[in-house]
Coordinates of C-alpha atoms in Angstrom, one line a residue:
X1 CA 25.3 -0.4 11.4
X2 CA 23.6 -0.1 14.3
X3 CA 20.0 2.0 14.8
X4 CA 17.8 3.2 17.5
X5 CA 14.9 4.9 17.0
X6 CA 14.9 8.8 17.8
X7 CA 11.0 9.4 17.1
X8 CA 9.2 7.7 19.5
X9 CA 5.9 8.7 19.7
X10 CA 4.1 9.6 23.4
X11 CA 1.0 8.1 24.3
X12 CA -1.7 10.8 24.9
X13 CA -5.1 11.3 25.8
X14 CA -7.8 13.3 24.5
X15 CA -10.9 14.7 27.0
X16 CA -14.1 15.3 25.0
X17 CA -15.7 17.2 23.7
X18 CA -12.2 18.7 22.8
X19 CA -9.7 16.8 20.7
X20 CA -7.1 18.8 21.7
X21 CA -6.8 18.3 25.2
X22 CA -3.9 16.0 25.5
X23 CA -2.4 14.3 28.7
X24 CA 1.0 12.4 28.5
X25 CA 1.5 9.0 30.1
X26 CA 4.6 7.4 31.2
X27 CA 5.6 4.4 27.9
X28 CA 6.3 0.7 30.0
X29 CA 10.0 -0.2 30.6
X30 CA 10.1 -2.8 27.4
X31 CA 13.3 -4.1 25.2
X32 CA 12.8 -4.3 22.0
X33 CA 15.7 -6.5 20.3
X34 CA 16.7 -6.5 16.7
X35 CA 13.8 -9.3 15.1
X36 CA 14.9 -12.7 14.3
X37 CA 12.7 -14.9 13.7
X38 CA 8.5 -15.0 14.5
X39 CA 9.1 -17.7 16.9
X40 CA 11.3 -15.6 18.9
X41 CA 9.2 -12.5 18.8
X42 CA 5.9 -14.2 19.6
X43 CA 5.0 -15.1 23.2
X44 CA 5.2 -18.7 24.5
X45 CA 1.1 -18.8 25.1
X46 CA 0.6 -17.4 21.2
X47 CA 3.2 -20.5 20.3
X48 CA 1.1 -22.4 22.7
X49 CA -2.2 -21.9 21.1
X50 CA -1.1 -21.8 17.4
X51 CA 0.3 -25.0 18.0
X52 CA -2.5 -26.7 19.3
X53 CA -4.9 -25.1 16.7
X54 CA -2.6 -26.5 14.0
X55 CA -4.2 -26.3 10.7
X56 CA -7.9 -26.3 12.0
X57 CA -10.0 -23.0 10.5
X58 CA -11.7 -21.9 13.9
X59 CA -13.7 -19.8 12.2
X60 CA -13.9 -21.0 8.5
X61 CA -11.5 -20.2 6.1
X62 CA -11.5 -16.5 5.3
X63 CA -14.9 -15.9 3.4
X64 CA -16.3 -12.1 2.7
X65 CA -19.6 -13.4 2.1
X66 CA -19.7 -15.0 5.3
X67 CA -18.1 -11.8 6.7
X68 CA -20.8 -9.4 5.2
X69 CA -23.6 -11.9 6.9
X70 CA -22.0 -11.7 10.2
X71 CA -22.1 -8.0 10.3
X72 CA -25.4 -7.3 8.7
X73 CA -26.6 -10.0 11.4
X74 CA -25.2 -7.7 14.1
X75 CA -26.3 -4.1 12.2
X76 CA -29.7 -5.2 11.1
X77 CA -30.8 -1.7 10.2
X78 CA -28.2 -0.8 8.0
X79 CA -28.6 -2.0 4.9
X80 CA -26.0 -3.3 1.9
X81 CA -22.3 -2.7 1.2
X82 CA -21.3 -0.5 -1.5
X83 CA -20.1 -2.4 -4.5
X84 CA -16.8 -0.9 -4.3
X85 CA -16.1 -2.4 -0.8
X86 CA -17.7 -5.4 -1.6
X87 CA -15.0 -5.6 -4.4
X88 CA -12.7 -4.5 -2.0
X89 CA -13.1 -6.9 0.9
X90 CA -13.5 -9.9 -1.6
X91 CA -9.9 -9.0 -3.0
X92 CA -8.1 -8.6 0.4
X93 CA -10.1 -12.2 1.2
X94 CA -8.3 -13.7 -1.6
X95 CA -5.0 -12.4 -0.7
X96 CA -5.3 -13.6 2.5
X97 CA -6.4 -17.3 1.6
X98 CA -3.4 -17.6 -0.6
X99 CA -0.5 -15.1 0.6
X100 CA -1.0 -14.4 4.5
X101 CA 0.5 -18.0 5.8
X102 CA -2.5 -17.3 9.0
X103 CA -1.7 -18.9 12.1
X104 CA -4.6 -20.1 13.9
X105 CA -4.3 -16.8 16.1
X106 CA -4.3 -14.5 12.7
X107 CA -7.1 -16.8 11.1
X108 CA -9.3 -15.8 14.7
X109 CA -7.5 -12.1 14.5
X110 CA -9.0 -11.7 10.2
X111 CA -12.6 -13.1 11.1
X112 CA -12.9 -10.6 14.0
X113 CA -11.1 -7.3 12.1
X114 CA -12.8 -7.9 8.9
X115 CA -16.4 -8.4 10.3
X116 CA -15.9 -5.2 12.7
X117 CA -14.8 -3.1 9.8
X118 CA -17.5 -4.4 7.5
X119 CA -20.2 -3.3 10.2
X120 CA -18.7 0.0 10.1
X121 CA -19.0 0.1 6.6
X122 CA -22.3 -0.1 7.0
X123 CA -23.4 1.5 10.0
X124 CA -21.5 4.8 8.1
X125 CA -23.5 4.1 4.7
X126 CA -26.5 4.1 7.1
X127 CA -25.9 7.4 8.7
X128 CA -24.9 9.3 5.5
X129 CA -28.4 7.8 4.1
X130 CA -30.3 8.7 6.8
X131 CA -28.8 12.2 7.0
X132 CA -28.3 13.2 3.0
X133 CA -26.9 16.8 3.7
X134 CA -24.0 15.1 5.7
X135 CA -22.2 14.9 2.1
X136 CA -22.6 18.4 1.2
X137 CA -21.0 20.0 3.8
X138 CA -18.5 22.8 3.7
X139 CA -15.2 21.3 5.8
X140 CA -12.3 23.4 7.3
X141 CA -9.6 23.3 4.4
X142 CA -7.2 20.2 5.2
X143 CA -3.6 20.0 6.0
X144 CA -2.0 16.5 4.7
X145 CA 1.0 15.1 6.6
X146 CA 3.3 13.0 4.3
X147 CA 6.1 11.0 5.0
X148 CA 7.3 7.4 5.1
X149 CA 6.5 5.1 7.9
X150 CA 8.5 5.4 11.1
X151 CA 9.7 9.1 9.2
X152 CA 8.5 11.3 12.2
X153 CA 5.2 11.7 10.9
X154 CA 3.5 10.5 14.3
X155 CA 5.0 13.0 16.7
X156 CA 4.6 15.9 14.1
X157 CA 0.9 15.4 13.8
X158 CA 1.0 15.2 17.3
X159 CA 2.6 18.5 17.7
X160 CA 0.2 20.2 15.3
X161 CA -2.7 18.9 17.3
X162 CA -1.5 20.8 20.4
X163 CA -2.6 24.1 17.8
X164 CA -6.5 24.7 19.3
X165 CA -6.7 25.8 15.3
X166 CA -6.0 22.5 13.9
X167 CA -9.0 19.9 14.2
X168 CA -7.3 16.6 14.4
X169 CA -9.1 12.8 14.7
X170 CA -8.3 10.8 17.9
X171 CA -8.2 7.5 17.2
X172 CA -11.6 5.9 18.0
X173 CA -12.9 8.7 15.3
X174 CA -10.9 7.4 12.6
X175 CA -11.8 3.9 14.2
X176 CA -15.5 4.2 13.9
X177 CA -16.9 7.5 12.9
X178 CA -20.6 6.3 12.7
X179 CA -23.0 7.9 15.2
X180 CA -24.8 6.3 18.5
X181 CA -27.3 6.7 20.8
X182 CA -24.4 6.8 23.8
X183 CA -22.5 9.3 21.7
X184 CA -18.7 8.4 20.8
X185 CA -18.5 5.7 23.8
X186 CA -19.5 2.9 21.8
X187 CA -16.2 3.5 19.8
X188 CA -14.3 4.7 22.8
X189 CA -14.9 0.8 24.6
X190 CA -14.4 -1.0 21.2
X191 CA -11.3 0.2 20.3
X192 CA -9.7 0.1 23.8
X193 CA -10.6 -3.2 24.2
X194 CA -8.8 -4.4 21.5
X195 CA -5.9 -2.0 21.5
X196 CA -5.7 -3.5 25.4
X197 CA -5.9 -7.3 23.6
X198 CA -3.8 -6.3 21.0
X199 CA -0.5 -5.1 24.2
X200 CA -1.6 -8.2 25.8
X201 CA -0.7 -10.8 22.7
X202 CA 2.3 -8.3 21.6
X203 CA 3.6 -5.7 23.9
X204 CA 6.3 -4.7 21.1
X205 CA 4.1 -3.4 18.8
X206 CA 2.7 -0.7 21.1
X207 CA 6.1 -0.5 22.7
X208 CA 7.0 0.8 19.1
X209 CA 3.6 3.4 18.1
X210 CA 2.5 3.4 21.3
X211 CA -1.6 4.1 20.6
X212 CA -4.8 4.3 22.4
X213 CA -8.2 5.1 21.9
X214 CA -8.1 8.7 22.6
X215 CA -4.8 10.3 21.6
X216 CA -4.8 12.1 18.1
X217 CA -4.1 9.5 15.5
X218 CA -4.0 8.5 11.9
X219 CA -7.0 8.2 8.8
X220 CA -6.2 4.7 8.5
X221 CA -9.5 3.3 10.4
X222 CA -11.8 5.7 7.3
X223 CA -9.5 3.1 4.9
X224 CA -9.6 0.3 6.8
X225 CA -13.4 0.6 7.1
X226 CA -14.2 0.2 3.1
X227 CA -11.1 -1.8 2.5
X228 CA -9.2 0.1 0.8
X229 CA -5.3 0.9 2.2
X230 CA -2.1 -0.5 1.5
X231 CA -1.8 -0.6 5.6
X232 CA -3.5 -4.0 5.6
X233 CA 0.0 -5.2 4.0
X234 CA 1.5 -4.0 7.8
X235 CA -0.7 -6.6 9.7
X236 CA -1.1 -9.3 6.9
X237 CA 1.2 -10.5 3.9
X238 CA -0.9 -9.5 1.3
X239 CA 1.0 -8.9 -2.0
X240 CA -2.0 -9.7 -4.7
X241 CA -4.0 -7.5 -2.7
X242 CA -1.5 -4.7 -2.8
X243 CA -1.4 -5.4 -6.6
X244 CA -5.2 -5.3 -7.2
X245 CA -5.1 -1.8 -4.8
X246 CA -2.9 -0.5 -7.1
X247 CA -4.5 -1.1 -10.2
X248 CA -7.5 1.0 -8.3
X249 CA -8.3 4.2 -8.9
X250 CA -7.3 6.0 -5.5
X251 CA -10.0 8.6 -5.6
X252 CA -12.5 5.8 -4.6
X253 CA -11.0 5.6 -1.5
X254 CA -10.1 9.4 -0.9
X255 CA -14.0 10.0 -1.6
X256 CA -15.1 7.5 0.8
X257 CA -12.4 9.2 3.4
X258 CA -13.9 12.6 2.5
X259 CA -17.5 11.2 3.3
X260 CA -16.3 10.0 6.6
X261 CA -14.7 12.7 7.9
X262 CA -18.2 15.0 7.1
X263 CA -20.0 12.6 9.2
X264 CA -17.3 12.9 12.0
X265 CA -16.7 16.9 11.6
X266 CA -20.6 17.1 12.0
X267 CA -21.1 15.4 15.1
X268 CA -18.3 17.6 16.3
X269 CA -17.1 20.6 14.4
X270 CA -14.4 22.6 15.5
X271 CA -11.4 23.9 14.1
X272 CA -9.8 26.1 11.1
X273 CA -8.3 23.4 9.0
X274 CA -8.2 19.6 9.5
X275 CA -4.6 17.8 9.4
X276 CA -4.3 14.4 8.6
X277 CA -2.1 12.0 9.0
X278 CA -1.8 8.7 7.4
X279 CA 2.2 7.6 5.8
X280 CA 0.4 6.1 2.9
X281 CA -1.2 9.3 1.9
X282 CA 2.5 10.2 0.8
X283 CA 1.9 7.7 -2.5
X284 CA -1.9 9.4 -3.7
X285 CA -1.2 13.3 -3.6
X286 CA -2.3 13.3 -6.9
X287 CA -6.1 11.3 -5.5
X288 CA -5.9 13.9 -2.3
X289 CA -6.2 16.5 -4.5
X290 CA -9.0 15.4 -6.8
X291 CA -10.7 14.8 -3.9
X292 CA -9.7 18.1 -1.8
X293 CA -8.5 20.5 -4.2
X294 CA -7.9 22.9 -1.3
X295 CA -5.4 20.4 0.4
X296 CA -2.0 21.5 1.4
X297 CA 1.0 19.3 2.9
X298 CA 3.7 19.3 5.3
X299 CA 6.3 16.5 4.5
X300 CA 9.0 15.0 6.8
X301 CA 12.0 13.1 5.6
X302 CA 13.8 11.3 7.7
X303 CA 17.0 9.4 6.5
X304 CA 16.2 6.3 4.5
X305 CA 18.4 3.6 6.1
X306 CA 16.9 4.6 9.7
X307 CA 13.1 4.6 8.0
X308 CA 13.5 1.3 6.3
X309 CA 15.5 -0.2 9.2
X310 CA 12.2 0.5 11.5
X311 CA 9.8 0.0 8.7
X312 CA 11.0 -3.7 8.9
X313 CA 11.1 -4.3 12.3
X314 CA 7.7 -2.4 12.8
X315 CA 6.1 -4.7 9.8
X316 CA 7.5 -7.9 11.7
X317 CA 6.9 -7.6 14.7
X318 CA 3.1 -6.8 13.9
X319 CA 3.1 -9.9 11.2
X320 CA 4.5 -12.2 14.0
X321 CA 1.5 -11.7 15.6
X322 CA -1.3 -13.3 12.8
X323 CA 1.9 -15.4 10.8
X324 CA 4.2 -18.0 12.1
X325 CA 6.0 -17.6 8.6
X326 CA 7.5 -14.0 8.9
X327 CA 11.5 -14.4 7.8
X328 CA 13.9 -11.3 8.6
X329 CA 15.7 -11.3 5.2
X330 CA 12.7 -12.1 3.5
X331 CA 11.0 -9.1 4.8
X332 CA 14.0 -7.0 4.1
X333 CA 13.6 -7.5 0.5
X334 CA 10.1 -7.3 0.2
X335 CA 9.8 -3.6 1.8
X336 CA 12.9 -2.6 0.2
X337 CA 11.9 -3.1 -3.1
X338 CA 8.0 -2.4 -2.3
X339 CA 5.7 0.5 -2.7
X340 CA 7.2 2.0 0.2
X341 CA 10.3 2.9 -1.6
X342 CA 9.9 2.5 -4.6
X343 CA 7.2 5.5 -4.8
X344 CA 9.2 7.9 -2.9
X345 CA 10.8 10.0 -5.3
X346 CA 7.7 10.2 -7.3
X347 CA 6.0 10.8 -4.3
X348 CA 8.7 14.3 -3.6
X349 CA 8.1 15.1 -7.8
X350 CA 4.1 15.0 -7.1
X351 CA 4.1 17.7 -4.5
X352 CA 6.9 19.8 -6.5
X353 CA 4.2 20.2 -9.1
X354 CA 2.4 22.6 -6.5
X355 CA 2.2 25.7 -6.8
X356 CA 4.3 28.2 -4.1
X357 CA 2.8 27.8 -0.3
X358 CA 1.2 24.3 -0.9
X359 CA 3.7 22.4 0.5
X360 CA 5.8 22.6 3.4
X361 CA 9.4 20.4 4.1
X362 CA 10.3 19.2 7.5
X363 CA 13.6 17.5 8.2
X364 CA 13.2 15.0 10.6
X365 CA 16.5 16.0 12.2
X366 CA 15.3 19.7 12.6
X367 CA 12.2 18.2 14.1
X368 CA 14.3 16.2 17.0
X369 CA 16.2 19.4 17.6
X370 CA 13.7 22.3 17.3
X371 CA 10.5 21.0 16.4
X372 CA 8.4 24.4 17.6
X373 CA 11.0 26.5 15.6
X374 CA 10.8 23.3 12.8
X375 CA 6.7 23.9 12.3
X376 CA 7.0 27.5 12.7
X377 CA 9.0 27.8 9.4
X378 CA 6.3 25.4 7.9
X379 CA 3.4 27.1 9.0
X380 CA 5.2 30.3 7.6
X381 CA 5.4 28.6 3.9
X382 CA 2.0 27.3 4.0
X383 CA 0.4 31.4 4.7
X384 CA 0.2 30.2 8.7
X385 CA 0.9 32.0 11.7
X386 CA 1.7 29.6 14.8
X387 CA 0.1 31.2 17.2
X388 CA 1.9 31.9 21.2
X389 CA -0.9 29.6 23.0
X390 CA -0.2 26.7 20.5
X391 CA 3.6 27.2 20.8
X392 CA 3.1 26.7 24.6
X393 CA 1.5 24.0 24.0
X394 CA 3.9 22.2 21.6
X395 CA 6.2 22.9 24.5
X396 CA 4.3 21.1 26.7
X397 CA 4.2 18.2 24.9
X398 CA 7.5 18.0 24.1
X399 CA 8.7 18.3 28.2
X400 CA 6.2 15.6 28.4
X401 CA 7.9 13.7 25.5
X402 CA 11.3 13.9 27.0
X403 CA 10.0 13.5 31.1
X404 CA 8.5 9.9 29.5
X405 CA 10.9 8.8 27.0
X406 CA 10.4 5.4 24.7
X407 CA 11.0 2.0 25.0
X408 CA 14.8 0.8 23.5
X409 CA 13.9 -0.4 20.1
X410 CA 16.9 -1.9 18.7
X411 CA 16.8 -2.3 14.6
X412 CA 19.5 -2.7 11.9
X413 CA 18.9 -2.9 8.0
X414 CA 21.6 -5.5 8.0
X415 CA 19.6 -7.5 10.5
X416 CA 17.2 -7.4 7.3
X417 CA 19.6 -8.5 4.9
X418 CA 19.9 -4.8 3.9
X419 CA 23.1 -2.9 2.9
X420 CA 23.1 1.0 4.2
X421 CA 25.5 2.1 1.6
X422 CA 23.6 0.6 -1.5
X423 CA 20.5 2.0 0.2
X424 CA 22.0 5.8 0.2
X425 CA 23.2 5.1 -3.0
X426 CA 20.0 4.5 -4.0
X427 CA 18.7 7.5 -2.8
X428 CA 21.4 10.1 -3.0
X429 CA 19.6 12.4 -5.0
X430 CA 17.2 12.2 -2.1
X431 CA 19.5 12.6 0.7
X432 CA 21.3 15.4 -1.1
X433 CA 18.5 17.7 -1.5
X434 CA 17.3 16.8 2.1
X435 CA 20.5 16.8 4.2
X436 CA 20.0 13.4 4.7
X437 CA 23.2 11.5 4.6
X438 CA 24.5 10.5 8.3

């Protein structure tokens, strides 16, 4: 069976002070086949160098200790790690020492990303020390968008950024939320540089969630920044990770998220309600709501053969990058029977348990085909009215959208060593309640 992706996602840019001033640009004209092997997907200078680096460590072997010194060097001022991210950056180490396979690229690619988020660790523990009323801070009641990876959930949370009542994070927020002198420019630079290094080693990758520093984006830098998010399993193999995560209590996490986005609402407040986007926050609705007891959802399903099929070729394409040892079938087995889908259902049986006007469902196929009419019935079951400026605006975006269409991506779950009929017979249940099944 044969699948092309239907969501792809626009690039857009944000104009501060306002995060909701959004620009579309035109996607680059790139193929992207079916995945084969990491060879194949990786270019001939990344082959280049990891061959010539060999087994060398050109950096040292993966080390949180030396990590933590590296950026406490280069944030003298702020202080110690919590304890949980200690604990947290110490067990993603391990996983990558003895599950990642790093290439000498990826062992160069881990020292960098692990020392950068470890500084903003601490520059945030710094800020919320130095300003203790940060933490007790009212914030606008939060929307969560769930849904699995590659469901739709990027171009809805677009979409409901366009609502001027809907405070959203662009990217470099979520990236680096910590305060400076030079305001959020600091961030801004850091992240574009290496989003711009990141389309230089892979151009598939961004081909496929097209990103930059200013569109409206994801939570997954105010995980990322204590350590704490299954999305480090995207970038890296890192299964005992993933099993020490979820042995974890979530609300760790979800309280350091909450913290983070008080910091980044007061530098900048604006807004109604927050939504947030992240696919992973699909598996802790019962954390989100410890943690926000206010929260309501909107969740997207999307059929699962055309979610896993792009799951997989998203996962190896980005692997590809830091491994030389990413295998097709291999993958396929690992994602089918991972977190990812194994947690769905329960996922769908932990929002149920809300009370009426909590939770919102959005078919991704009533998204493709009337995605302003789609929200509007949302916002109706969460108590919302969507407003005529922000349904403008939605349309806006979407002429935008379909004036600068996506790259070809070209994915199969067979190409994965998938079958699509065991996978809908899997989840018929699912695809019956959802008008799912193609």
């Amino acid at each position: 069976m044969h699948r092309e992706s239907t969501h792809p996602p626009v690039p857009v840019g944000l104009q501060l002070p306002r995060p909701a001033s959004i620009e579309a640009r035109p996607q680059p004209n790139i193929f992207i086949p079916q995945f084969t092997s990491a060879r194949a997907a990786q270019s001939w200078w990344i082959r280049t160098i990891n061959r010539a680096g060999g087994s060398l460590e050109p950096v040292g072997r993966p080390n949180s200790d030396r990590w933590w010194e590296r950026a406490k060097r280069r944030n003298p001022e702020a202080g110690d790690p919590t304890p949980e991210t200690r604990a947290a950056l110490d067990a993603f180490t391990a996983s990558l020492n003895q599950d990642a396979a790093l290439s000498f690229v990826g062992k160069i690619a881990a020292w960098i990303d692990c020392t950068r988020m470890a500084g903003t660790h601490l520059r945030v523990e710094h800020a919320l020390r130095e300003n203790p009323d940060v933490e007790h801070a009212e914030l606008p009641p939060p929307i969560f968008v769930l849904g699995l990876f590659r469901s739709g959930t990027t171009v809805l949370h677009r979409l409901l950024g366009k609502d001027p009542e809907n405070r959203t994070l662009p990217h470099w927020e979520s990236f680096d939320p910590s305060p400076s002198p030079d305001g959020p420019r600091r961030a801004q630079r850091s992240l574009s540089r290496s989003l711009m290094l990141a389309d230089f080693i892979s151009p598939q990758v961004k081909a496929i969630h097209p990103m930059d520093a200013y569109q409206t984006d994801e939570c997954r830098g105010m995980f990322t920044n204590v350590f704490r998010t299954p999305q480090l399993n995207v970038q890296f193999r890192v299964p005992s990770y993933l099993d020490w995560l979820f042995g974890e209590n979530a609300e760790v996490a979800y309280m350091h998220h909450r913290r983070q986005l008080q910091l980044a609402f007061h530098q900048r407040p604006r807004g109604k309600r927050l939504v947030l986007k992240d696919p992973t926050h699909t598996f802790f609705v019962d954390a989100i709501l410890r943690v926000y007891p206010n929260a309501k959802f909107i969740f997207i399903h999307r059929d699962p053969v055309e979610t896993l099929s792009s799951v997989c070729s998203l996962y190896a394409y980005t692997r590809s990058i830091f491994s030389s040892d990413v295998d097709a079938v291999d993958l396929g087995a690992e994602l089918s029977g991972s977190y990812l889908m194994n947690r769905l259902e329960s996922a769908v049986a932990s929002v149920d348990r809300l009370a009426e006007g909590r939770v919102a469902h959005v078919r991704a196929p009533d998204l493709s085909r009337d995605a302003v009419r789609a929200i509007s019935q949302a916002y109706q079951t969460l108590g919302l009215t969507l407003g005529d400026e922000a349904r403008r605006a939605m349309r806006g975006y979407l002429d935008e959208k379909k004036a600068n269409r996506g790259p070809r991506h070209v994915h199969t779950v067979e190409g994965f060593g998938l079958d699509a009929d065991e996978i809908r017979e899997r989840f018929d249940d699912y695809c019956q309640r959802f008008d799912l099944a193609s």
